[in-house]
């Protein structure tokens, strides 16, 4: 999935495809949230605080860590 770099102290990039939001944190951890609409993704990109907006989205979504491939 392609991710877009964002201006955030904690989040490096975010991407959205087929209802899945992918979040890469600055430390390299990668998470996926299921059930995210295109409108929610657009609002996240446009938000003044990506971290705060992401926390609101995470409250109602399935959030899983993606383990690095070996």
JSON list of C-alpha atoms in Angstrom, two decimals:
[
{"chain": "A", "resi": 1, "resn": "UNK", "atom": "CA", "xyz": [0.00, 0.00, 0.00]},
{"chain": "A", "resi": 2, "resn": "UNK", "atom": "CA", "xyz": [1.26, 3.46, -0.83]},
{"chain": "A", "resi": 3, "resn": "UNK", "atom": "CA", "xyz": [1.52, 5.78, 2.16]},
{"chain": "A", "resi": 4, "resn": "UNK", "atom": "CA", "xyz": [1.67, 9.57, 2.25]},
{"chain": "A", "resi": 5, "resn": "UNK", "atom": "CA", "xyz": [4.23, 11.27, 4.50]},
{"chain": "A", "resi": 6, "resn": "UNK", "atom": "CA", "xyz": [2.53, 13.49, 7.09]},
{"chain": "A", "resi": 7, "resn": "UNK", "atom": "CA", "xyz": [3.58, 16.30, 9.41]},
{"chain": "A", "resi": 8, "resn": "UNK", "atom": "CA", "xyz": [3.34, 14.73, 12.84]},
{"chain": "A", "resi": 9, "resn": "UNK", "atom": "CA", "xyz": [5.69, 14.28, 15.77]},
{"chain": "A", "resi": 10, "resn": "UNK", "atom": "CA", "xyz": [4.71, 10.62, 16.13]},
{"chain": "A", "resi": 11, "resn": "UNK", "atom": "CA", "xyz": [3.41, 9.47, 12.73]},
{"chain": "A", "resi": 12, "resn": "UNK", "atom": "CA", "xyz": [5.63, 9.20, 9.63]},
{"chain": "A", "resi": 13, "resn": "UNK", "atom": "CA", "xyz": [3.06, 8.23, 6.98]},
{"chain": "A", "resi": 14, "resn": "UNK", "atom": "CA", "xyz": [-0.48, 7.01, 6.38]},
{"chain": "A", "resi": 15, "resn": "UNK", "atom": "CA", "xyz": [-2.18, 5.19, 3.52]},
{"chain": "A", "resi": 16, "resn": "UNK", "atom": "CA", "xyz": [-5.67, 3.96, 2.68]},
{"chain": "A", "resi": 17, "resn": "UNK", "atom": "CA", "xyz": [-6.86, 1.17, 0.41]},
{"chain": "A", "resi": 18, "resn": "UNK", "atom": "CA", "xyz": [-10.04, -0.94, 0.35]},
{"chain": "A", "resi": 19, "resn": "UNK", "atom": "CA", "xyz": [-11.20, 0.20, 3.79]},
{"chain": "A", "resi": 20, "resn": "UNK", "atom": "CA", "xyz": [-7.81, -0.36, 5.44]},
{"chain": "A", "resi": 21, "resn": "UNK", "atom": "CA", "xyz": [-5.84, 2.49, 6.95]},
{"chain": "A", "resi": 22, "resn": "UNK", "atom": "CA", "xyz": [-2.13, 1.86, 7.32]},
{"chain": "A", "resi": 23, "resn": "UNK", "atom": "CA", "xyz": [-0.19, 3.96, 9.86]},
{"chain": "A", "resi": 24, "resn": "UNK", "atom": "CA", "xyz": [3.59, 4.05, 10.06]},
{"chain": "A", "resi": 25, "resn": "UNK", "atom": "CA", "xyz": [4.98, 5.57, 13.24]},
{"chain": "A", "resi": 26, "resn": "UNK", "atom": "CA", "xyz": [8.31, 7.42, 13.31]},
{"chain": "A", "resi": 27, "resn": "UNK", "atom": "CA", "xyz": [9.98, 4.53, 15.16]},
{"chain": "A", "resi": 28, "resn": "UNK", "atom": "CA", "xyz": [9.12, 2.19, 12.27]},
{"chain": "A", "resi": 29, "resn": "UNK", "atom": "CA", "xyz": [6.14, 0.38, 13.80]},
{"chain": "A", "resi": 30, "resn": "UNK", "atom": "CA", "xyz": [3.34, -0.28, 11.31]},
{"chain": "A", "resi": 31, "resn": "UNK", "atom": "CA", "xyz": [-0.34, -0.71, 12.17]},
{"chain": "A", "resi": 32, "resn": "UNK", "atom": "CA", "xyz": [-3.51, -1.36, 10.19]},
{"chain": "A", "resi": 33, "resn": "UNK", "atom": "CA", "xyz": [-7.03, -0.27, 11.01]},
{"chain": "A", "resi": 34, "resn": "UNK", "atom": "CA", "xyz": [-9.99, -1.98, 9.33]},
{"chain": "A", "resi": 35, "resn": "UNK", "atom": "CA", "xyz": [-13.27, -0.39, 8.32]},
{"chain": "A", "resi": 36, "resn": "UNK", "atom": "CA", "xyz": [-12.00, 3.12, 7.55]},
{"chain": "A", "resi": 37, "resn": "UNK", "atom": "CA", "xyz": [-13.91, 5.03, 4.87]},
{"chain": "A", "resi": 38, "resn": "UNK", "atom": "CA", "xyz": [-12.35, 7.24, 2.22]},
{"chain": "A", "resi": 39, "resn": "UNK", "atom": "CA", "xyz": [-14.06, 10.21, 3.89]},
{"chain": "A", "resi": 40, "resn": "UNK", "atom": "CA", "xyz": [-12.45, 9.37, 7.24]},
{"chain": "A", "resi": 41, "resn": "UNK", "atom": "CA", "xyz": [-9.05, 9.10, 5.53]},
{"chain": "A", "resi": 42, "resn": "UNK", "atom": "CA", "xyz": [-9.50, 12.45, 3.77]},
{"chain": "A", "resi": 43, "resn": "UNK", "atom": "CA", "xyz": [-10.51, 14.07, 7.06]},
{"chain": "A", "resi": 44, "resn": "UNK", "atom": "CA", "xyz": [-7.44, 12.56, 8.72]},
{"chain": "A", "resi": 45, "resn": "UNK", "atom": "CA", "xyz": [-5.14, 13.99, 6.04]},
{"chain": "A", "resi": 46, "resn": "UNK", "atom": "CA", "xyz": [-6.79, 17.41, 6.37]},
{"chain": "A", "resi": 47, "resn": "UNK", "atom": "CA", "xyz": [-6.79, 17.50, 10.17]},
{"chain": "A", "resi": 48, "resn": "UNK", "atom": "CA", "xyz": [-4.73, 19.99, 12.11]},
{"chain": "A", "resi": 49, "resn": "UNK", "atom": "CA", "xyz": [-3.43, 17.20, 14.37]},
{"chain": "A", "resi": 50, "resn": "UNK", "atom": "CA", "xyz": [-3.00, 13.80, 12.69]},
{"chain": "A", "resi": 51, "resn": "UNK", "atom": "CA", "xyz": [-2.32, 12.12, 16.04]},
{"chain": "A", "resi": 52, "resn": "UNK", "atom": "CA", "xyz": [-5.45, 13.48, 17.70]},
{"chain": "A", "resi": 53, "resn": "UNK", "atom": "CA", "xyz": [-7.61, 12.64, 14.68]},
{"chain": "A", "resi": 54, "resn": "UNK", "atom": "CA", "xyz": [-6.14, 9.13, 14.52]},
{"chain": "A", "resi": 55, "resn": "UNK", "atom": "CA", "xyz": [-6.92, 8.54, 18.19]},
{"chain": "A", "resi": 56, "resn": "UNK", "atom": "CA", "xyz": [-10.57, 9.38, 17.51]},
{"chain": "A", "resi": 57, "resn": "UNK", "atom": "CA", "xyz": [-10.68, 6.96, 14.56]},
{"chain": "A", "resi": 58, "resn": "UNK", "atom": "CA", "xyz": [-8.94, 4.17, 16.53]},
{"chain": "A", "resi": 59, "resn": "UNK", "atom": "CA", "xyz": [-11.72, 4.22, 19.12]},
{"chain": "A", "resi": 60, "resn": "UNK", "atom": "CA", "xyz": [-14.14, 2.58, 16.68]},
{"chain": "A", "resi": 61, "resn": "UNK", "atom": "CA", "xyz": [-11.85, 0.41, 14.56]},
{"chain": "A", "resi": 62, "resn": "UNK", "atom": "CA", "xyz": [-9.99, -2.88, 14.69]},
{"chain": "A", "resi": 63, "resn": "UNK", "atom": "CA", "xyz": [-6.32, -1.93, 15.18]},
{"chain": "A", "resi": 64, "resn": "UNK", "atom": "CA", "xyz": [-3.55, -4.49, 14.55]},
{"chain": "A", "resi": 65, "resn": "UNK", "atom": "CA", "xyz": [0.23, -4.32, 14.49]},
{"chain": "A", "resi": 66, "resn": "UNK", "atom": "CA", "xyz": [1.91, -5.49, 11.29]},
{"chain": "A", "resi": 67, "resn": "UNK", "atom": "CA", "xyz": [4.98, -7.57, 12.04]},
{"chain": "A", "resi": 68, "resn": "UNK", "atom": "CA", "xyz": [8.02, -6.97, 9.81]},
{"chain": "A", "resi": 69, "resn": "UNK", "atom": "CA", "xyz": [8.65, -9.57, 7.14]},
{"chain": "A", "resi": 70, "resn": "UNK", "atom": "CA", "xyz": [11.78, -11.63, 7.58]}
]
